[in-house]
Coordinates of C-alpha atoms in Angstrom, one line a residue:
X1 CA 39.1 8.8 7.6
X2 CA 37.4 6.8 4.8
X3 CA 34.7 5.7 7.2
X4 CA 34.1 9.2 8.2
X5 CA 33.5 10.2 4.6
X6 CA 31.1 7.3 4.1
X7 CA 29.0 8.5 7.0
X8 CA 28.8 12.0 5.8
X9 CA 27.9 11.1 2.2
X10 CA 25.3 11.1 0.8
X11 CA 23.2 13.8 2.5
X12 CA 20.6 12.7 5.0
X13 CA 17.3 11.4 3.6
X14 CA 15.2 14.1 5.3
X15 CA 17.3 16.8 3.6
X16 CA 16.1 15.5 0.2
X17 CA 13.6 17.9 -1.3
X18 CA 11.7 15.1 -3.0
X19 CA 11.3 13.2 0.3
X20 CA 10.2 16.3 2.2
X21 CA 7.5 17.0 -0.5
X22 CA 6.3 13.5 -0.8
X23 CA 6.0 13.1 3.0
X24 CA 4.0 16.4 3.3
X25 CA 1.7 15.3 0.4
X26 CA 1.2 11.8 2.0
X27 CA 0.3 13.3 5.4
X28 CA -2.5 15.3 3.7
X29 CA -3.7 12.3 1.6
X30 CA -3.7 10.0 4.7
X31 CA -5.9 12.6 6.5
X32 CA -8.3 12.6 3.6
X33 CA -8.3 8.8 3.2
X34 CA -9.0 8.0 6.9
X35 CA -11.7 10.7 7.1
X36 CA -13.3 9.3 4.0
X37 CA -13.1 5.6 5.1
X38 CA -14.7 6.2 8.5
X39 CA -17.2 8.9 7.5
X40 CA -18.5 6.7 4.7
X41 CA -18.5 3.5 6.9
X42 CA -20.4 5.2 9.8
X43 CA -22.8 7.0 7.4
X44 CA -23.7 3.8 5.5
X45 CA -24.0 1.9 8.8
X46 CA -26.4 4.6 10.1
X47 CA -28.3 4.9 6.9
X48 CA -28.9 1.1 6.3
X49 CA -29.1 -0.1 9.9
X50 CA -25.8 -1.9 9.8
X51 CA -26.8 -3.8 6.6
X52 CA -23.7 -6.1 6.0
X53 CA -24.3 -6.1 2.2
X54 CA -24.3 -2.3 2.0
X55 CA -21.2 -2.1 4.2
X56 CA -19.4 -4.7 2.2
X57 CA -19.9 -2.6 -0.9
X58 CA -17.5 -0.1 0.5
X59 CA -14.7 -2.6 0.4
X60 CA -15.7 -3.6 -3.1
X61 CA -15.5 0.1 -4.2
X62 CA -12.1 0.3 -2.6
X63 CA -10.5 -2.9 -3.9
X64 CA -12.2 -3.6 -7.2
X65 CA -10.4 -0.8 -9.1
X66 CA -7.1 -2.5 -8.1
X67 CA -7.9 -5.5 -10.3
X68 CA -9.1 -3.5 -13.3
X69 CA -6.9 -0.5 -13.2
X70 CA -3.6 -1.6 -11.6
X71 CA -2.1 -2.9 -14.9
X72 CA -3.5 0.0 -16.9
X73 CA -2.4 2.6 -14.3
X74 CA 1.1 1.1 -14.1
X75 CA 1.4 1.2 -17.9
X76 CA 0.4 4.8 -18.2
X77 CA 2.6 5.7 -15.3
X78 CA 5.5 4.4 -17.3
X79 CA 4.4 6.5 -20.3
X80 CA 3.5 9.7 -18.7
X81 CA 5.5 12.3 -16.8
X82 CA 5.2 11.2 -13.1
X83 CA 5.1 14.6 -11.4
X84 CA 2.4 15.8 -13.8
X85 CA 0.5 12.5 -13.4
X86 CA 0.5 12.8 -9.6
X87 CA -0.7 16.4 -9.6
X88 CA -3.5 15.7 -12.0
X89 CA -4.6 12.6 -10.0
X90 CA -4.9 14.7 -6.9
X91 CA -6.7 17.5 -8.7
X92 CA -9.2 15.1 -10.4
X93 CA -9.8 13.3 -7.0
X94 CA -10.6 16.7 -5.5
X95 CA -13.0 17.6 -8.3
X96 CA -14.7 14.2 -8.1
X97 CA -15.2 14.6 -4.4
X98 CA -16.9 17.9 -4.8
X99 CA -19.1 16.6 -7.6
X100 CA -20.2 13.7 -5.4
X101 CA -20.7 16.1 -2.5
X102 CA -23.2 18.0 -4.6
X103 CA -25.1 14.8 -5.5
X104 CA -25.2 13.8 -1.9
X105 CA -26.5 17.3 -0.9
X106 CA -29.4 17.0 -3.4
X107 CA -30.5 13.6 -2.1
X108 CA -28.6 10.7 -3.7
X109 CA -26.8 9.2 -0.7
X110 CA -25.7 6.1 -2.7
X111 CA -23.2 8.3 -4.5
X112 CA -21.0 8.0 -1.4
X113 CA -19.6 4.8 -2.9
X114 CA -18.3 6.8 -5.8
X115 CA -16.0 8.9 -3.5
X116 CA -14.1 5.7 -2.7
X117 CA -14.4 4.2 -6.1
X118 CA -13.0 7.2 -8.1
X119 CA -10.3 7.8 -5.5
X120 CA -9.2 4.2 -5.7
X121 CA -9.0 4.3 -9.5
X122 CA -6.9 7.5 -9.6
X123 CA -4.5 6.0 -7.0
X124 CA -3.7 3.2 -9.5
X125 CA -2.1 5.9 -11.7
X126 CA -0.6 8.1 -8.9
X127 CA 1.0 5.4 -6.8
X128 CA 3.2 3.9 -9.5
X129 CA 4.2 7.4 -10.6
X130 CA 5.4 8.0 -7.1
X131 CA 7.5 4.8 -7.3
X132 CA 9.1 6.1 -10.5
X133 CA 10.0 9.4 -8.8
X134 CA 11.4 7.5 -5.8
X135 CA 13.6 5.6 -8.2
X136 CA 14.8 8.9 -9.8
X137 CA 15.4 11.1 -6.8
X138 CA 16.4 8.8 -3.9
X139 CA 20.0 7.3 -3.9
X140 CA 20.1 3.5 -4.2
X141 CA 21.6 3.0 -0.8
X142 CA 18.7 5.1 0.8
X143 CA 15.8 3.4 -0.9
X144 CA 15.1 1.0 1.9
X145 CA 15.4 3.7 4.5
X146 CA 12.9 5.8 2.5
X147 CA 10.5 2.9 2.4
X148 CA 10.9 2.5 6.2
X149 CA 10.0 6.2 6.6
X150 CA 6.8 5.8 4.6
X151 CA 5.9 2.7 6.6
X152 CA 6.2 4.7 9.8
X153 CA 3.9 7.3 8.4
X154 CA 1.3 4.7 7.5
X155 CA 1.6 3.2 11.0
X156 CA 1.0 6.6 12.6
X157 CA -2.2 6.9 10.7
X158 CA -3.3 3.4 11.5
X159 CA -3.3 4.5 15.1
X160 CA -4.6 8.0 14.7
X161 CA -6.7 7.5 11.5
X162 CA -9.7 5.7 13.0
X163 CA -9.9 8.3 15.8
X164 CA -9.6 11.2 13.3
X165 CA -12.2 9.7 10.9
X166 CA -14.7 9.0 13.7
X167 CA -14.2 12.5 15.2
X168 CA -14.7 14.2 11.9
X169 CA -18.0 12.3 11.2
X170 CA -19.3 12.7 14.7
X171 CA -18.6 16.4 14.9
X172 CA -18.9 17.5 11.3
X173 CA -21.3 15.1 9.6
X174 CA -20.9 13.4 6.3
X175 CA -20.9 16.4 3.9
X176 CA -18.4 18.4 5.8
X177 CA -16.2 15.3 6.2
X178 CA -16.2 14.7 2.5
X179 CA -15.5 18.4 1.9
X180 CA -12.4 18.0 4.1
X181 CA -11.3 15.2 1.9
X182 CA -11.6 17.3 -1.2
X183 CA -9.7 20.2 0.4
X184 CA -6.8 18.0 1.5
X185 CA -6.6 16.5 -2.0
X186 CA -6.3 20.0 -3.4
X187 CA -3.7 20.9 -0.9
X188 CA -1.7 17.8 -1.8
X189 CA -1.7 18.8 -5.5
X190 CA -0.4 22.2 -4.6
X191 CA 2.4 20.7 -2.4
X192 CA 3.4 18.4 -5.3
X193 CA 4.4 21.4 -7.3
X194 CA 7.5 21.5 -5.1
X195 CA 8.7 18.2 -6.7
X196 CA 11.7 18.5 -9.0
X197 CA 10.8 19.0 -12.6
X198 CA 10.1 15.8 -14.6
X199 CA 13.0 14.5 -16.6
X200 CA 11.5 14.8 -20.1
X201 CA 14.5 13.2 -21.7
X202 CA 13.9 10.1 -19.6
X203 CA 10.3 9.8 -20.5
X204 CA 9.3 6.4 -22.0
X205 CA 8.7 6.6 -25.7
X206 CA 5.3 4.9 -26.3
X207 CA 4.5 3.6 -29.7
X208 CA 1.0 4.1 -30.9
X209 CA -1.2 1.0 -30.7
X210 CA 1.3 -0.9 -28.5
X211 CA -0.6 -0.5 -25.2
X212 CA -1.5 -4.2 -24.9
X213 CA 2.1 -5.2 -25.8
X214 CA 3.4 -2.8 -23.1
X215 CA 1.2 -4.5 -20.5
X216 CA 2.5 -7.9 -21.5
X217 CA 6.0 -6.6 -21.1
X218 CA 5.3 -6.0 -17.5
X219 CA 4.3 -9.6 -17.0
X220 CA 7.3 -10.8 -19.0
X221 CA 9.7 -8.6 -17.0
X222 CA 8.5 -10.0 -13.7
X223 CA 8.6 -13.6 -15.0
X224 CA 12.1 -13.3 -16.4
X225 CA 13.5 -12.0 -13.0
X226 CA 13.9 -14.8 -10.4
X227 CA 13.7 -12.3 -7.6
X228 CA 10.5 -10.6 -8.9
X229 CA 9.0 -14.0 -9.7
X230 CA 9.6 -15.2 -6.1
X231 CA 8.3 -11.9 -4.8
X232 CA 5.1 -12.5 -6.7
X233 CA 4.7 -15.9 -5.0
X234 CA 5.3 -14.3 -1.6
X235 CA 2.7 -11.6 -2.5
X236 CA 0.1 -14.3 -3.1
X237 CA 0.9 -16.2 0.1
X238 CA 1.0 -13.1 2.3
X239 CA -2.3 -11.8 0.8
X240 CA -4.1 -15.1 1.6
X241 CA -2.8 -15.1 5.2
X242 CA -3.5 -11.4 5.9
X243 CA -7.0 -11.6 4.5
X244 CA -7.9 -14.5 6.8
X245 CA -6.4 -12.9 9.9
X246 CA -8.1 -9.5 9.2
X247 CA -11.5 -11.0 8.5
X248 CA -11.6 -13.2 11.6
X249 CA -10.0 -10.9 14.1
X250 CA -13.4 -10.1 15.7
X251 CA -14.0 -13.8 16.4
X252 CA -10.6 -14.0 18.2
X253 CA -11.8 -11.3 20.5
X254 CA -15.2 -12.7 21.2
X255 CA -14.6 -16.5 21.1
X256 CA -11.0 -17.0 22.1
X257 CA -10.6 -14.1 24.6
X258 CA -14.2 -13.8 25.7
X259 CA -14.2 -10.1 25.3
X260 CA -16.8 -7.7 23.8
X261 CA -16.5 -6.7 20.2
X262 CA -15.2 -3.2 21.2
X263 CA -12.0 -4.8 22.5
X264 CA -10.9 -5.3 18.9
X265 CA -9.9 -1.6 18.7
X266 CA -7.3 -2.2 21.4
X267 CA -5.7 -5.0 19.5
X268 CA -5.6 -2.7 16.4
X269 CA -4.0 0.1 18.4
X270 CA -1.4 -2.2 19.9
X271 CA -0.6 -3.5 16.4
X272 CA -0.4 0.0 14.9
X273 CA 1.8 1.3 17.6
X274 CA 4.2 -1.6 17.1
X275 CA 4.2 -1.0 13.4
X276 CA 5.3 2.6 14.1
X277 CA 8.1 1.4 16.3
X278 CA 9.1 -1.4 13.8
X279 CA 9.3 1.1 10.9
X280 CA 11.6 3.3 13.0
X281 CA 13.8 0.4 13.9
X282 CA 14.1 -0.8 10.2
X283 CA 14.9 2.8 9.1
X284 CA 17.9 2.8 11.5
X285 CA 19.3 -0.5 10.4
X286 CA 18.0 -0.6 6.8
X287 CA 21.4 0.0 5.1
X288 CA 22.8 -3.2 6.7
X289 CA 20.0 -5.6 5.8
X290 CA 19.1 -7.0 2.4
X291 CA 15.4 -6.5 1.5
X292 CA 15.0 -10.2 0.9
X293 CA 16.1 -10.9 4.4
X294 CA 13.7 -8.3 5.8
X295 CA 10.8 -9.8 3.9
X296 CA 11.6 -13.4 4.9
X297 CA 12.1 -12.4 8.5
X298 CA 8.8 -10.5 8.6
X299 CA 6.9 -13.4 7.2
X300 CA 8.6 -15.9 9.5
X301 CA 7.7 -13.8 12.6
X302 CA 4.2 -13.3 11.1
X303 CA 3.8 -17.1 10.9
X304 CA 4.7 -17.6 14.5
X305 CA 2.6 -14.7 15.8
X306 CA -0.5 -15.7 13.8
X307 CA -0.4 -19.2 15.2
X308 CA 0.0 -17.9 18.7
X309 CA -3.0 -15.5 18.3
X310 CA -5.1 -18.5 17.1
X311 CA -4.1 -20.7 20.0
X312 CA -4.1 -18.1 22.8
X313 CA -7.0 -17.6 25.3
X314 CA -5.0 -15.1 27.3
X315 CA -5.4 -11.4 26.7
X316 CA -1.8 -10.7 27.7
X317 CA -0.4 -13.4 25.3
X318 CA -2.6 -12.3 22.4
X319 CA -1.7 -8.6 22.8
X320 CA 2.0 -9.5 23.1
X321 CA 1.7 -11.5 19.9
X322 CA -0.1 -8.6 18.2
X323 CA 2.7 -6.3 19.3
X324 CA 5.5 -8.5 18.0
X325 CA 3.6 -9.1 14.7
X326 CA 3.2 -5.3 14.4
X327 CA 6.9 -4.9 14.9
X328 CA 7.6 -7.4 12.1
X329 CA 5.0 -6.2 9.6
X330 CA 7.1 -3.2 8.4
X331 CA 9.8 -5.7 7.4
X332 CA 7.3 -7.2 4.9
X333 CA 6.1 -3.9 3.4
X334 CA 9.6 -2.3 3.3
X335 CA 11.2 -5.4 1.9
X336 CA 8.6 -5.7 -0.9
X337 CA 8.7 -2.1 -1.9
X338 CA 12.5 -2.0 -1.9
X339 CA 12.8 -5.1 -4.0
X340 CA 10.4 -3.7 -6.6
X341 CA 12.5 -0.5 -6.9
X342 CA 15.9 -2.2 -6.9
X343 CA 15.1 -5.0 -9.4
X344 CA 13.0 -2.9 -11.8
X345 CA 14.2 -0.5 -14.5
X346 CA 12.9 3.0 -14.1
X347 CA 11.0 2.8 -17.4
X348 CA 9.0 -0.3 -16.3
X349 CA 8.7 0.1 -12.5
X350 CA 5.0 1.2 -12.9
X351 CA 4.1 -2.0 -14.8
X352 CA 6.0 -4.2 -12.4
X353 CA 4.1 -2.6 -9.5
X354 CA 0.9 -3.0 -11.6
X355 CA 1.6 -6.7 -12.0
X356 CA 2.5 -7.5 -8.4
X357 CA 0.1 -5.3 -6.4
X358 CA -3.1 -7.1 -7.5
X359 CA -1.6 -10.4 -6.5
X360 CA -1.5 -9.4 -2.9
X361 CA -4.8 -7.5 -2.9
X362 CA -6.6 -10.2 -5.0
X363 CA -5.6 -13.0 -2.7
X364 CA -6.5 -10.9 0.3
X365 CA -10.0 -10.2 -1.0
X366 CA -10.4 -13.9 -1.9
X367 CA -9.4 -15.1 1.5
X368 CA -11.5 -12.4 3.2
X369 CA -14.6 -13.6 1.2
X370 CA -13.9 -17.2 2.0
X371 CA -13.2 -16.5 5.7
X372 CA -16.9 -16.9 6.7
X373 CA -17.1 -20.3 5.0
X374 CA -13.9 -21.4 6.6
X375 CA -15.2 -20.3 10.0
X376 CA -18.3 -22.4 9.6
X377 CA -16.3 -25.5 8.6
X378 CA -13.2 -25.3 10.8
X379 CA -12.2 -24.1 14.3
X380 CA -10.4 -20.8 14.7
X381 CA -7.3 -22.5 15.9
X382 CA -7.0 -24.5 12.7
X383 CA -7.7 -21.5 10.4
X384 CA -5.1 -19.4 12.1
X385 CA -2.6 -22.3 12.0
X386 CA -3.3 -22.5 8.2
X387 CA -2.7 -18.7 7.9
X388 CA 0.5 -19.0 9.8
X389 CA 1.6 -21.9 7.5
X390 CA 1.0 -19.6 4.5
X391 CA 3.3 -17.0 6.0
X392 CA 5.9 -19.7 6.7
X393 CA 5.8 -20.8 3.0
X394 CA 6.3 -17.2 2.0
X395 CA 9.4 -17.0 4.1
X396 CA 10.7 -20.3 2.5
X397 CA 10.1 -18.8 -1.0
X398 CA 12.7 -16.1 -0.3
X399 CA 15.5 -18.6 0.5
X400 CA 16.6 -19.2 -3.2
X401 CA 17.1 -15.4 -3.7
X402 CA 18.4 -14.5 -0.3
X403 CA 22.0 -14.0 -1.4
X404 CA 21.2 -12.1 -4.6
X405 CA 22.2 -8.5 -5.0
X406 CA 20.4 -6.0 -7.1
X407 CA 22.1 -5.6 -10.5
X408 CA 23.9 -2.3 -11.0
X409 CA 22.4 -2.0 -14.5
X410 CA 18.9 -3.0 -15.4
X411 CA 17.8 -3.8 -18.9
X412 CA 14.4 -3.9 -20.5
X413 CA 13.9 -6.3 -23.4
X414 CA 10.9 -4.5 -24.8
X415 CA 11.2 -2.9 -28.2
X416 CA 8.6 -0.4 -27.3
X417 CA 10.7 1.2 -24.6
X418 CA 13.7 3.2 -25.6
X419 CA 16.1 4.1 -22.8
X420 CA 17.5 7.6 -23.1

């Protein structure tokens, strides 16, 4: 009888009004992001004759704001009311898109970079605000299941997104594609009004002139927590490994498999489909598995699969390794997100996210930028073996904290934060 009560309480995750609203909003945002990514990529490639410098600037516009604004956005996300912040970010994104659209229409095609740049800046404020709301409105025992749900959504768009973006640009052109992006951002802002009202009494009390101190509190909070500290190390190792594998995937296709460049899309589709399936599997079993174990398992499988991809000259073996790697990748993403939420106090979760997120992205960008140099100096097999070793080290990092449970009460040492 007790077990029956445990299975019926709490209510299912999908009946949660917050989850319903956030999923709908994210579907709209993913449509806009993928249309943006591919419309701008294909447009710049057409406009510049596939100039690698011009194309690389798109990635700079997308990733550079993470380094500059992640700490700032996380700090303000802890200060501001999260629902209002997310709505304003989507509204401002839509406005910026339409302003850039006007400049493109009147002849300044270089302003396409600003679409990505401004959107990336605003996401550094919106994303940590969403994490705070997740902490507020999702029961502790359903956090990991919720993260698995969002991982599945991302996987769906990794498969459908490139096709959607290419279709939009091919049939609508650049200006209409960008207009679609602005419209879906507006619609997302409207959808977010369904979110529960902000808990004003739980709003962090910011002391004037203490902004720098509040940022340092985020770093101190991460450093003082063994779990978050180890998570930061895992972030760095995973970022380095992922950057190398992503940057050199084309050479795996052409040199190791002897296939044309177009074959890369099939590898990505297999990987994305497996990520979708993996996210669903984790969602089913998430309550029974600790997030540290998920992260460690994902990185261990990633290590093995990365080495196999580097060694293989068989299409079947490579695609199988890509599929298994895709199954395991949600374990990494879900484990990381759940650990941030479970080991961070609600009033500082934005800053914790702001501290940890650039570690992964920064290392990924560094390894991507060095990938060409590594390719000239070492064979692909050695490079992928090195990337696999980085994943393996990431799995080892999780061992000291594998048995730890999230504390029931989380404290913040900052004097600038007053808990209600």
